[in-house]
Coordinates of C-alpha atoms in Angstrom, one line a residue:
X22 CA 99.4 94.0 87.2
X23 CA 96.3 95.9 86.2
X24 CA 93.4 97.3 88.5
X25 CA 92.6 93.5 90.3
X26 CA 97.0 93.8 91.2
X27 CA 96.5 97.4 92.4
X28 CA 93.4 96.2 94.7
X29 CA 94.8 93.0 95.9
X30 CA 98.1 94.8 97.0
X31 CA 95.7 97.8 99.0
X32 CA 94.1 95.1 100.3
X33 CA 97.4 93.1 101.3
X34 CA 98.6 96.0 103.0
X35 CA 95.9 95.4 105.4
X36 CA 98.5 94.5 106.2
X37 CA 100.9 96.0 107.2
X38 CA 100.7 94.8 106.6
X39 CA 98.9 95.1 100.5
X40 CA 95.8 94.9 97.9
X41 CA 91.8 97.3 97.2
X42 CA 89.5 97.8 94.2
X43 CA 89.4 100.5 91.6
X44 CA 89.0 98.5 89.3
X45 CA 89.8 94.3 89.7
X46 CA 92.9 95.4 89.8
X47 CA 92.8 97.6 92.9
X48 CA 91.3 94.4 95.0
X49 CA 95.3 94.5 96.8
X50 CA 95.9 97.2 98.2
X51 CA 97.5 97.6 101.7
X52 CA 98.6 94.6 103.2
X53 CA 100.5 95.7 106.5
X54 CA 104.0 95.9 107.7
X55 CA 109.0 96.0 108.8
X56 CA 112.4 97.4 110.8
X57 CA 113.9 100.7 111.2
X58 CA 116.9 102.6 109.1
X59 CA 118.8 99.5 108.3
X60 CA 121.9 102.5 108.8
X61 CA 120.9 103.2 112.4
X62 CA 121.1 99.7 113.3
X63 CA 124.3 96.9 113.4
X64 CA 123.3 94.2 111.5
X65 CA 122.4 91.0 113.5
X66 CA 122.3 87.4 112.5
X67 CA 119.2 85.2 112.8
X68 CA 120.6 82.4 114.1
X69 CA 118.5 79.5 113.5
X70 CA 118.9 75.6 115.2
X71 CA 116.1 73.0 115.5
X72 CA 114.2 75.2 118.2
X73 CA 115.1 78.3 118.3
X74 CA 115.4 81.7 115.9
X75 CA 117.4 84.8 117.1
X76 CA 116.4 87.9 115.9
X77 CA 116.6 91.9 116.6
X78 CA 113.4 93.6 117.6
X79 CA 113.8 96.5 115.7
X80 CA 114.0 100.0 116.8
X81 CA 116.1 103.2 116.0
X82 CA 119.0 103.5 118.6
X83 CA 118.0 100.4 120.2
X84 CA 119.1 96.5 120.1
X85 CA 116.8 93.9 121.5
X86 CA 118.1 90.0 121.0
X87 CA 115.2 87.7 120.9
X88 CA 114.9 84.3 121.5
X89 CA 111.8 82.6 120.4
X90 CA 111.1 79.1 120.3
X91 CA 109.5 77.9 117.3
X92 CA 106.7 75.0 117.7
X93 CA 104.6 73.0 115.3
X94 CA 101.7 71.5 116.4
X95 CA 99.0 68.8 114.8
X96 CA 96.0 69.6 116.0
X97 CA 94.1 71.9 113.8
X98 CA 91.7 70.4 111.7
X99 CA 91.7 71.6 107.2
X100 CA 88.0 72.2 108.1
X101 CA 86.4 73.2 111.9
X102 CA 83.4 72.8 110.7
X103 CA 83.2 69.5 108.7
X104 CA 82.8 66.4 110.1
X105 CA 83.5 64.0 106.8
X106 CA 87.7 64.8 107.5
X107 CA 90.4 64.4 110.2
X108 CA 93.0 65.9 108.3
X109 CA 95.3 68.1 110.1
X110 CA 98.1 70.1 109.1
X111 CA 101.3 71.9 110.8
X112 CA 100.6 75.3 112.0
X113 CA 103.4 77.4 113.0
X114 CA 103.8 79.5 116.2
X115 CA 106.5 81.5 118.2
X116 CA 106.5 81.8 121.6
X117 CA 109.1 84.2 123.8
X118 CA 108.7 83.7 127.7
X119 CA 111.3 85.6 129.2
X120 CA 109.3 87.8 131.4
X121 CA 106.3 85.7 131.3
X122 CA 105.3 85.1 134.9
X123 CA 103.6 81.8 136.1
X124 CA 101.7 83.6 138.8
X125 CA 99.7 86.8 138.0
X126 CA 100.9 86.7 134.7
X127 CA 99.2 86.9 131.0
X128 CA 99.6 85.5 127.7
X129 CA 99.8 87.9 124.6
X130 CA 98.5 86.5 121.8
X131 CA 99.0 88.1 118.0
X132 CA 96.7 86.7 115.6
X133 CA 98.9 86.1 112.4
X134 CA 97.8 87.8 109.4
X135 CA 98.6 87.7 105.7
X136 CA 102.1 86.6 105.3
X137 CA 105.0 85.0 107.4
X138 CA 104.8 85.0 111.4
X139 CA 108.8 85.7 112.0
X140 CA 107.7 88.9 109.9
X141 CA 105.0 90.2 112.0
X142 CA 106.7 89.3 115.1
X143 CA 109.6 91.0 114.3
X144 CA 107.7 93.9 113.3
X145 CA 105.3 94.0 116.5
X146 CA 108.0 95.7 118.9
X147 CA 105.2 97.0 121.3
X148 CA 104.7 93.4 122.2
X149 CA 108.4 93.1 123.1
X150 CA 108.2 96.4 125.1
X151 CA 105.3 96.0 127.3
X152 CA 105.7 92.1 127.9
X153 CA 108.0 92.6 131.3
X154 CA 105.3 95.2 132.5
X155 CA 102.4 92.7 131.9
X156 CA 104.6 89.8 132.9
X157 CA 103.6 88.6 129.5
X158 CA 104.1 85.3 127.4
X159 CA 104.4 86.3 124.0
X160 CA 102.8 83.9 121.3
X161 CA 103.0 84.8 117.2
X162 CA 100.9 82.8 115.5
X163 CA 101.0 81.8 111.8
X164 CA 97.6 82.3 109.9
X165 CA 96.6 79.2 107.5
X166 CA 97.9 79.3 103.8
X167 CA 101.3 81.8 104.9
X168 CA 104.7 81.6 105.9
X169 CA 104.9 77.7 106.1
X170 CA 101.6 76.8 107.7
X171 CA 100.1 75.3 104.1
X172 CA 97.2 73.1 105.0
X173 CA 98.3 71.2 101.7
X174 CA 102.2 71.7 101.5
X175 CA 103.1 72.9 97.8
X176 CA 99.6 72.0 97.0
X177 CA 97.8 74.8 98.7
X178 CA 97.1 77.2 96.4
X179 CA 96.6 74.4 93.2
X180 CA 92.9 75.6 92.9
X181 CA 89.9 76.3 94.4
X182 CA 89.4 73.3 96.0
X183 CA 92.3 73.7 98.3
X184 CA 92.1 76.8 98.8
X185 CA 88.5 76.3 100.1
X186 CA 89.2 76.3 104.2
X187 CA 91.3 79.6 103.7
X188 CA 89.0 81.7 105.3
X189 CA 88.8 84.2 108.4
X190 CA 86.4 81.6 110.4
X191 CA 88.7 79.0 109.6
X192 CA 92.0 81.0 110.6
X193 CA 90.0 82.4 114.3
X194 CA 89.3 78.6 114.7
X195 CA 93.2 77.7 114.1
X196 CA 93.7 80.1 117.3
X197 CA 91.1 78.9 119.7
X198 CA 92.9 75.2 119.3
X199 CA 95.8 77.0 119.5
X200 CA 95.3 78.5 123.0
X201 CA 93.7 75.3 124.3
X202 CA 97.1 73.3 123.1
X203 CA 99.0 76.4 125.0
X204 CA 96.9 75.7 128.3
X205 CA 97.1 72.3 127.9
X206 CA 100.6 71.5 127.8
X207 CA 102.5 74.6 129.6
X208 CA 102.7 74.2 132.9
X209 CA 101.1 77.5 134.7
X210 CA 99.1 78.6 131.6
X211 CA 96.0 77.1 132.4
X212 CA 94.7 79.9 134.3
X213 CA 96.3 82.9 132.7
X214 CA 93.7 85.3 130.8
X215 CA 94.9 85.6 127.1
X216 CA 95.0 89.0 124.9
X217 CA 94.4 88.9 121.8
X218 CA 96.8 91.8 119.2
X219 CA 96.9 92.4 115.9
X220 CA 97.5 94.9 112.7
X221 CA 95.9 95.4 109.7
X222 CA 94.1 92.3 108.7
X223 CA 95.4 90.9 112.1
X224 CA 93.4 93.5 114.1
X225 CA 90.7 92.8 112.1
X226 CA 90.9 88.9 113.4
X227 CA 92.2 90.3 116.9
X228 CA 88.8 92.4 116.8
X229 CA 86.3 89.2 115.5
X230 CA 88.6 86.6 117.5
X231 CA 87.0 88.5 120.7
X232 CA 83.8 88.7 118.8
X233 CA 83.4 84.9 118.3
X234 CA 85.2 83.5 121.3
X235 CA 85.1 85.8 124.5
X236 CA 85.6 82.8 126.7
X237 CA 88.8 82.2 125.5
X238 CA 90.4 86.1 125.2
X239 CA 89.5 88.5 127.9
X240 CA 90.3 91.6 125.3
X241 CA 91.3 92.4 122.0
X242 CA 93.9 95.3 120.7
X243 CA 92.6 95.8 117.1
X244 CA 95.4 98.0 115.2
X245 CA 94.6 100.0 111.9
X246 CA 91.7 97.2 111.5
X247 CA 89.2 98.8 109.3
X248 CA 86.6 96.1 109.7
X249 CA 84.0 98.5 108.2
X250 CA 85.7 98.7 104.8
X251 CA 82.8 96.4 103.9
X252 CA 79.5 97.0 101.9
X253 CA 78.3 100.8 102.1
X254 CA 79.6 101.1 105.8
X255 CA 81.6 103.6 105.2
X256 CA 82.1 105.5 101.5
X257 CA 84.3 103.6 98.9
X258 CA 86.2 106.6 98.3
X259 CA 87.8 107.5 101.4
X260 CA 90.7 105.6 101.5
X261 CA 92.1 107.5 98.3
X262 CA 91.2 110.6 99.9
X263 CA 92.9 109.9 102.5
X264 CA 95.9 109.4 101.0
X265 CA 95.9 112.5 99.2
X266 CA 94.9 114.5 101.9
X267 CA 98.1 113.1 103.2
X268 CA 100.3 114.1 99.9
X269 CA 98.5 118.3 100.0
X270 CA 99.8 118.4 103.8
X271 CA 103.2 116.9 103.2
X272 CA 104.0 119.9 100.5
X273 CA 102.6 122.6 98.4
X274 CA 101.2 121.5 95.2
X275 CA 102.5 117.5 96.0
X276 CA 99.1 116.2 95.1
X277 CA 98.2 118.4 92.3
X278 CA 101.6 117.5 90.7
X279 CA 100.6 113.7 91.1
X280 CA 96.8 114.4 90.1
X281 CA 98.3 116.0 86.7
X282 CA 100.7 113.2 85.6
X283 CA 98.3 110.9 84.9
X284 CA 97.7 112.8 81.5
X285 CA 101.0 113.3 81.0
X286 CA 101.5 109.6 80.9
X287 CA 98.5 109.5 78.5
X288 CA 100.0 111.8 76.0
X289 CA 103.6 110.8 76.6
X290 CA 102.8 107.1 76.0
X291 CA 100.7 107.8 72.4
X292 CA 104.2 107.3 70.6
X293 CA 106.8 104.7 70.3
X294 CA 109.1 107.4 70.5
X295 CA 107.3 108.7 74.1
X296 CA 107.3 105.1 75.1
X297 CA 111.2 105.0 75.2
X298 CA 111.7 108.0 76.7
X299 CA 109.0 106.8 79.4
X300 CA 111.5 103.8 80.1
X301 CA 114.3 106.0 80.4
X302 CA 112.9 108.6 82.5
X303 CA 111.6 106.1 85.2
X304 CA 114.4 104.1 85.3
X305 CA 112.6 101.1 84.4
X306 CA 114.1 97.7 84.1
X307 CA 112.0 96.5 81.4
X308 CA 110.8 98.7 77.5
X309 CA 107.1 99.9 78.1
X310 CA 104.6 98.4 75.4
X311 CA 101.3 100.0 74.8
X312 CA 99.8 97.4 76.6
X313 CA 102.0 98.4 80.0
X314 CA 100.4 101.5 80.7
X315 CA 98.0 100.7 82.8
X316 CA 99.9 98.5 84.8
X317 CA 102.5 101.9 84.8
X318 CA 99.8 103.5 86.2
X319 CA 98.8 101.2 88.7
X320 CA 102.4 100.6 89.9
X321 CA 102.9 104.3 90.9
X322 CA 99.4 104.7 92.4
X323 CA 100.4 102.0 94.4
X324 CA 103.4 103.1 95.9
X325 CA 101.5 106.5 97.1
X326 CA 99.3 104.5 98.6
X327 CA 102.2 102.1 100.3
X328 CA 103.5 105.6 101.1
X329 CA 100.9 107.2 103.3
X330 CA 100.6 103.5 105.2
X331 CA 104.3 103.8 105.8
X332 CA 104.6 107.4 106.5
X333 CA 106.6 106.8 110.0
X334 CA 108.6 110.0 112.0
X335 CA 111.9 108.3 111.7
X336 CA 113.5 106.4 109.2
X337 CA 112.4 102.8 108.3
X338 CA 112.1 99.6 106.2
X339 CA 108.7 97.9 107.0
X340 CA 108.0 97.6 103.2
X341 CA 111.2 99.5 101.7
X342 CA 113.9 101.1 103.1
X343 CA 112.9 104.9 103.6
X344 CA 113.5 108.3 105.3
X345 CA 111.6 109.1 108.8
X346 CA 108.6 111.5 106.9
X347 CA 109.0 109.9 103.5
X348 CA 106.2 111.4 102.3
X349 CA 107.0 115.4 103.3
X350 CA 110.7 113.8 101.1
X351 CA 109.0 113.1 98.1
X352 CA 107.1 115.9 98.3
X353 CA 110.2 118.0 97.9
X354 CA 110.5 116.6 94.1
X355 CA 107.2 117.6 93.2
X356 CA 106.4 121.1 94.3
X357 CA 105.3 122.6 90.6
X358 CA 102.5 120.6 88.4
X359 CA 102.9 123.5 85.7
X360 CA 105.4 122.4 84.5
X361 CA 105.9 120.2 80.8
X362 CA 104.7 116.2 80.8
X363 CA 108.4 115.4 80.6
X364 CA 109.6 117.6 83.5
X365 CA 106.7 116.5 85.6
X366 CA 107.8 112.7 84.5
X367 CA 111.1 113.6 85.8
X368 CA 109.7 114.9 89.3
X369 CA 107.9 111.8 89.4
X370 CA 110.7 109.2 89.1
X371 CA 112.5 111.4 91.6
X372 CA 109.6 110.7 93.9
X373 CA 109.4 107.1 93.0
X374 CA 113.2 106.6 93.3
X375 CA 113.0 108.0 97.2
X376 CA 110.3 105.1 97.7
X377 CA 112.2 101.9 95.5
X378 CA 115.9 103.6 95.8
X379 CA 116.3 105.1 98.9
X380 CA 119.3 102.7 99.9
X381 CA 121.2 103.9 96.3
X382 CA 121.2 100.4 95.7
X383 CA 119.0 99.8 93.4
X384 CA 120.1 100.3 89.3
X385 CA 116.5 100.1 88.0
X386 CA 112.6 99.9 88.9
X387 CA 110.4 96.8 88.4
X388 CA 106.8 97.8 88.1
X389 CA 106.1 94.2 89.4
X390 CA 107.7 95.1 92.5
X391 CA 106.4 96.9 95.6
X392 CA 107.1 95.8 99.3
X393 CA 108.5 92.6 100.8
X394 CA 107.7 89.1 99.5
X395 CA 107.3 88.2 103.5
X396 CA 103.4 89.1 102.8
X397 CA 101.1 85.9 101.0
X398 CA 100.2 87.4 97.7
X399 CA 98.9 84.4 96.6
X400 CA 96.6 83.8 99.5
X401 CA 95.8 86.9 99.9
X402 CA 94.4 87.1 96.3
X403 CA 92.0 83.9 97.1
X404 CA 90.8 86.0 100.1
X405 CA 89.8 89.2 98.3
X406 CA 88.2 87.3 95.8
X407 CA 85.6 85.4 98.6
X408 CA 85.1 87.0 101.8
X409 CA 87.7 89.8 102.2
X410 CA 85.7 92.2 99.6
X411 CA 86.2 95.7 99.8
X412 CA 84.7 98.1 97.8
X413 CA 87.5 101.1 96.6
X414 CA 86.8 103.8 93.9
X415 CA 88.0 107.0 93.3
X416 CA 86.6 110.3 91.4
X417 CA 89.7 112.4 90.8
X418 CA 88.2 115.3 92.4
X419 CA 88.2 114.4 95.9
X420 CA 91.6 112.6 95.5
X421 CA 94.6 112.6 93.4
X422 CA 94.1 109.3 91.3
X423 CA 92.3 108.9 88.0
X424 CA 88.6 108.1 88.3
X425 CA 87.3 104.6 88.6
X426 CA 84.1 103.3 90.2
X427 CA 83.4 100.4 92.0
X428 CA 82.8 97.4 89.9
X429 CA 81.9 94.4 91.6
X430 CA 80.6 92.8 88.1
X431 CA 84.0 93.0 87.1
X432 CA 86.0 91.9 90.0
X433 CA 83.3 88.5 89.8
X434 CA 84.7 88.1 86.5
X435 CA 87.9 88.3 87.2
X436 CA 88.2 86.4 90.5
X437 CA 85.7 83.7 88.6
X438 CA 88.5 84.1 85.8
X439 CA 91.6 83.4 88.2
X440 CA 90.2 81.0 90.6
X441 CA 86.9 79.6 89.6
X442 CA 85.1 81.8 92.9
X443 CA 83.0 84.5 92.8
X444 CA 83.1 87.0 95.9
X445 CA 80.2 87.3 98.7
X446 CA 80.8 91.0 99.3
X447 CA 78.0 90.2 102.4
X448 CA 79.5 87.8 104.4
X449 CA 81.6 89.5 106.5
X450 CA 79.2 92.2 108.1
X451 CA 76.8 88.8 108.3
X452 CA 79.5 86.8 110.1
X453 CA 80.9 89.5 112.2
X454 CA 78.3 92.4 112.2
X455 CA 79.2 95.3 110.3
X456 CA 78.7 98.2 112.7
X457 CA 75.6 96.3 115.0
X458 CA 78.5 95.4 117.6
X459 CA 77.6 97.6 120.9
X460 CA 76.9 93.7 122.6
X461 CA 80.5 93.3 122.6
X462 CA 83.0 94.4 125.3
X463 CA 86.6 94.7 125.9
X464 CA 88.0 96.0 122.4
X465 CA 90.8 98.7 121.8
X466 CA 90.6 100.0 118.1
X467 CA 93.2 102.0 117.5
X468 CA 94.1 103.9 114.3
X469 CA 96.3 106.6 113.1
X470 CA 94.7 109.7 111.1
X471 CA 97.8 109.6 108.8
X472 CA 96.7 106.1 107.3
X473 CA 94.3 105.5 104.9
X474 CA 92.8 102.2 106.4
X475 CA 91.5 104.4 109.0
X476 CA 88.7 105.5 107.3
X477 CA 86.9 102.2 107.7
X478 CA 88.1 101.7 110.6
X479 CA 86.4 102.3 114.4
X480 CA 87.2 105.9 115.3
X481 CA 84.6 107.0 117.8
X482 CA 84.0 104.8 121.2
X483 CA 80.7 102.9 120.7
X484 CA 80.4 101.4 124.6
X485 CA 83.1 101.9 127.1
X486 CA 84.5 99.1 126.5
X487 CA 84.6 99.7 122.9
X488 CA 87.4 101.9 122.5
X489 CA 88.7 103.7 119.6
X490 CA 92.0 105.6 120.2
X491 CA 93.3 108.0 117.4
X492 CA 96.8 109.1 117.0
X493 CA 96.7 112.6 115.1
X494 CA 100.4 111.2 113.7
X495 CA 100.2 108.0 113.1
X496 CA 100.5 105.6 109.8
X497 CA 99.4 102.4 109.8
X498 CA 99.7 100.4 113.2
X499 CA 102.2 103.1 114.5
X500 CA 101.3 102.0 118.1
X501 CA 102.2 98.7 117.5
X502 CA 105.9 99.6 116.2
X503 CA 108.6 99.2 119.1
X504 CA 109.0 102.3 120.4
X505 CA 111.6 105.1 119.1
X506 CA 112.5 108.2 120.5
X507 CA 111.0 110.3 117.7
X508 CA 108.1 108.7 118.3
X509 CA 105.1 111.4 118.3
X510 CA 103.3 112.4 121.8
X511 CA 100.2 111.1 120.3
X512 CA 101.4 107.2 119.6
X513 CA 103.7 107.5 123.4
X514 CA 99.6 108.5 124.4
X515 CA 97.8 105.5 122.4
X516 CA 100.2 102.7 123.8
X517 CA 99.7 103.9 127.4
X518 CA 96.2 103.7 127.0
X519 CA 96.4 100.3 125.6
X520 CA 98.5 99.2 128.2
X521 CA 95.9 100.4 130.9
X522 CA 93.2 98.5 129.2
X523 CA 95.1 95.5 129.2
X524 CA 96.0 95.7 132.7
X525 CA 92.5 96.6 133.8
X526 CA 91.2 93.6 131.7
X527 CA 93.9 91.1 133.8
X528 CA 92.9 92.7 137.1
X529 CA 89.3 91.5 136.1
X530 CA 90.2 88.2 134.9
X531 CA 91.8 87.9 138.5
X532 CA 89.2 89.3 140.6
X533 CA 86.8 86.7 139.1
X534 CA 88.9 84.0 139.2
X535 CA 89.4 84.6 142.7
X536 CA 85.4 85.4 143.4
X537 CA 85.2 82.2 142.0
X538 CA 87.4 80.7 144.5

């Protein structure tokens, strides 16, 4: 995997729902997002025919049945902004209408991010919950190059070339079309004001979709979108400090004990004798070589990280199956770091097993496994090697990891190496402003102080209509979870407050459409 893997899974996590940058290898971290205890729910079937997928919105206690009907359409364009090509492709889309209401109603609109749109819609509950109340139409759409909206069919991710139109830009352009094909051809949509929602990287495009086209969304609901994790806006290191401020809260000594094994791995590894033992004492599927450490290394520092993104109050299975708290559980494993290397290894792969084995069902742990293959590695590697650049580092003071600075040298190297690109680490305050956006209006960004893609996220109200709302116990995109009843005070708080922004921002639409009149 090495430091580019590590990065491009924080990064992917942006989710949900993951890929950052220590090193090149860090460029993944965090790519966003799935259901509850798979024990507190009876199973259901997705039942698929031509037109329609059934599915369970997920939540603890609760049983929702979905029907969604699934659409392709062939409008968008491979390239908006070209004129030498006509070539369109199939873009996916779900739409649910059950409480959608032709008069007075709204349309809810979830910009698709980094991997399959069944995923994110079954993981975006809040939409399910509040859709009756805003006599809502529900539309999930898919974001170009995921799930099965590949501009070029198995031909997409070949090279460069075709990867060239997967782009933010490209993807908000996808949506605008998108919403004039859905006003077009539904009958009572024409004159319905459109929301736009998203998490992780899709609250970053719910944020910049508002941005770029205001005439076509009357608001945006930006979830755990830390569209200032660009540049110098905000300091590389504090997404590892975040997460480690969330590992010394969950338990005495929890972060020293992980700060300290880092060494241990070090010495333990030095041997071919420690090697073995290494593979034995994590449970791994596969002997450790030499040349595996780092890739060891990265592996567990990515599953902290997945962690503290995950770190829900009741039991869940966005990117593994896992107890409500998970965190404050593996905590309980590593309570002493003065303790011998192979005793602390041992408290580790106790840790480890409650994130990769909390179902008892696994036998062993791949290191080249982390969360769900529903997100777009692939894609999401092109992205963090062009536009999507985010620096990451950390200085094992402030945080719990092992020091590495930001290198953007060497993630041009290796994303030249990989794809034949080199990143623009500029582009996307140029496109979409960095922090110069008081102009706009009608913007919730919410985030959670319990996840780490907060800090470069909008925490403080800029205008009041650019909102930030915080939820002291939230992990990433909490609010946008269906709704549970252990679900904190502070997230119950967020969603209402969402809810009366939204409402406020179809009263308006209303009141001008009938001024109008």
């Amino acid at each position: 995997m090495g430091r580019r893997a590590l990065l491009l899974l924080l990064l992917s996590f942006l989710a949900p729902w993951a890929t950052i940058a220590l090193r090149p290898a860090l460029r993944a971290l965090g790519s966003l997002h799935l259901p509850t205890n798979p024990t507190s729910l009876p199973a259901v079937a997705k039942n698929y025919s031509v037109l329609y997928f059934q599915q369970k919105a997920l939540a603890a206690g609760q049983l929702h049945i979905c029907i969604i009907q699934l659409n392709h359409y062939k409008t968008p364009l491979v390239d908006h902004f070209g004129f030498n090509t006509v070539k369109t492709f199939n873009q996916r889309y779900l739409v649910a209408d059950k409480y959608w209401k032709k008069n007075g109603g709204s349309i809810l609109f979830y910009t698709g991010n980094e991997g399959d749109i069944i995923w994110f819609c079954n993981n975006t509950g809040f939409m399910w919950d509040v859709a009756e109340e805003l006599k809502a139409m529900l539309v999930f759409a898919e974001h170009r190059y995921y799930g099965e909206s590949l501009p070029f069919g198995d031909n997409s991710f070949k090279d460069s070339r075709h990867l060239n139109f997967l782009t933010s830009e490209q993807a908000l352009a996808d949506f605008a079309e998108l919403i004039k094909h859905l006003k077009r051809t539904i009958p009572g949509a024409e004159n319905q004001p459109v929301i736009a929602i998203g998490g992780s990287y899709g609250g970053m495009l719910a944020a910049w979709f508002r941005m770029k086209y205001p005439h076509m969304v009357v608001g945006a609901l930006a979830a755990s979108a830390p569209i200032w994790q660009f540049e110098d806006l905000v300091p590389c290191g504090v997404f590892m400090k975040i997460v480690t401020t969330d590992f010394r809260k969950s338990g005495p000594h929890c972060s020293e004990s992980i700060r300290r094994s880092w060494d241990a791995i070090n010495r333990l590894s030095n041997t071919g004798s420690g090697l073995q033992w290494l593979t034995g004492a994590l449970h791994l599927c596969s002997p450790l070589t030499s040349q595996d450490i780092q890739h060891l290394k990265d592996w567990i520092s990515e599953t902290w990280v997945n962690l503290a993104m995950v770190d829900y109050p009741y039991a869940s299975n966005f990117l593994q199956p896992l107890p409500a708290w998970p965190i404050k559980v593996v905590c309980q494993y590593l309570k002493n770091p003065n303790v011998s290397d192979s005793l602390l290894l041992q408290n580790i792969f106790q840790a480890l097993n409650v994130y990769y084995n909390y179902s008892g069902q696994v036998k062993c742990l791949n290191i080249s496994e982390t969360a769900t293959s529903s997100l777009g590695t692939l894609g999401w590697s092109y992205q963090a090697c062009t536009e999507v650049v985010m620096p990451f580092c950390t200085n094992g003071v402030d945080d719990m990891f092992e020091p590495h600075s930001w290198n953007l040298k060497e993630l041009s190297d290796d994303c030249f190496q990989q794809w034949g690109v080199r990143p623009r680490p500029s582009w996307i305050t140029t496109m979409y402003g960095g922090k110069n956006i008081s102009s706009h209006t009608n913007i919730v960004f919410s985030n959670g102080e319990l996840d780490p893609w907060s800090g470069g996220g909008v925490t403080k109200d800029i205008t009041d209509t650019l909102v930030a709302v915080t939820i002291s116990e939230g992990a990433h995109h909490l609010d946008l979870r269906t709704k549970n009843a252990l679900d904190p005070t502070s997230v119950l708080l967020a969603r209402s407050l969402e809810v009366r922004h939204m409402k406020n921002w179809i009263r308006d639409f209303y009141d001008s459409a009938g001024k109008q009149h």
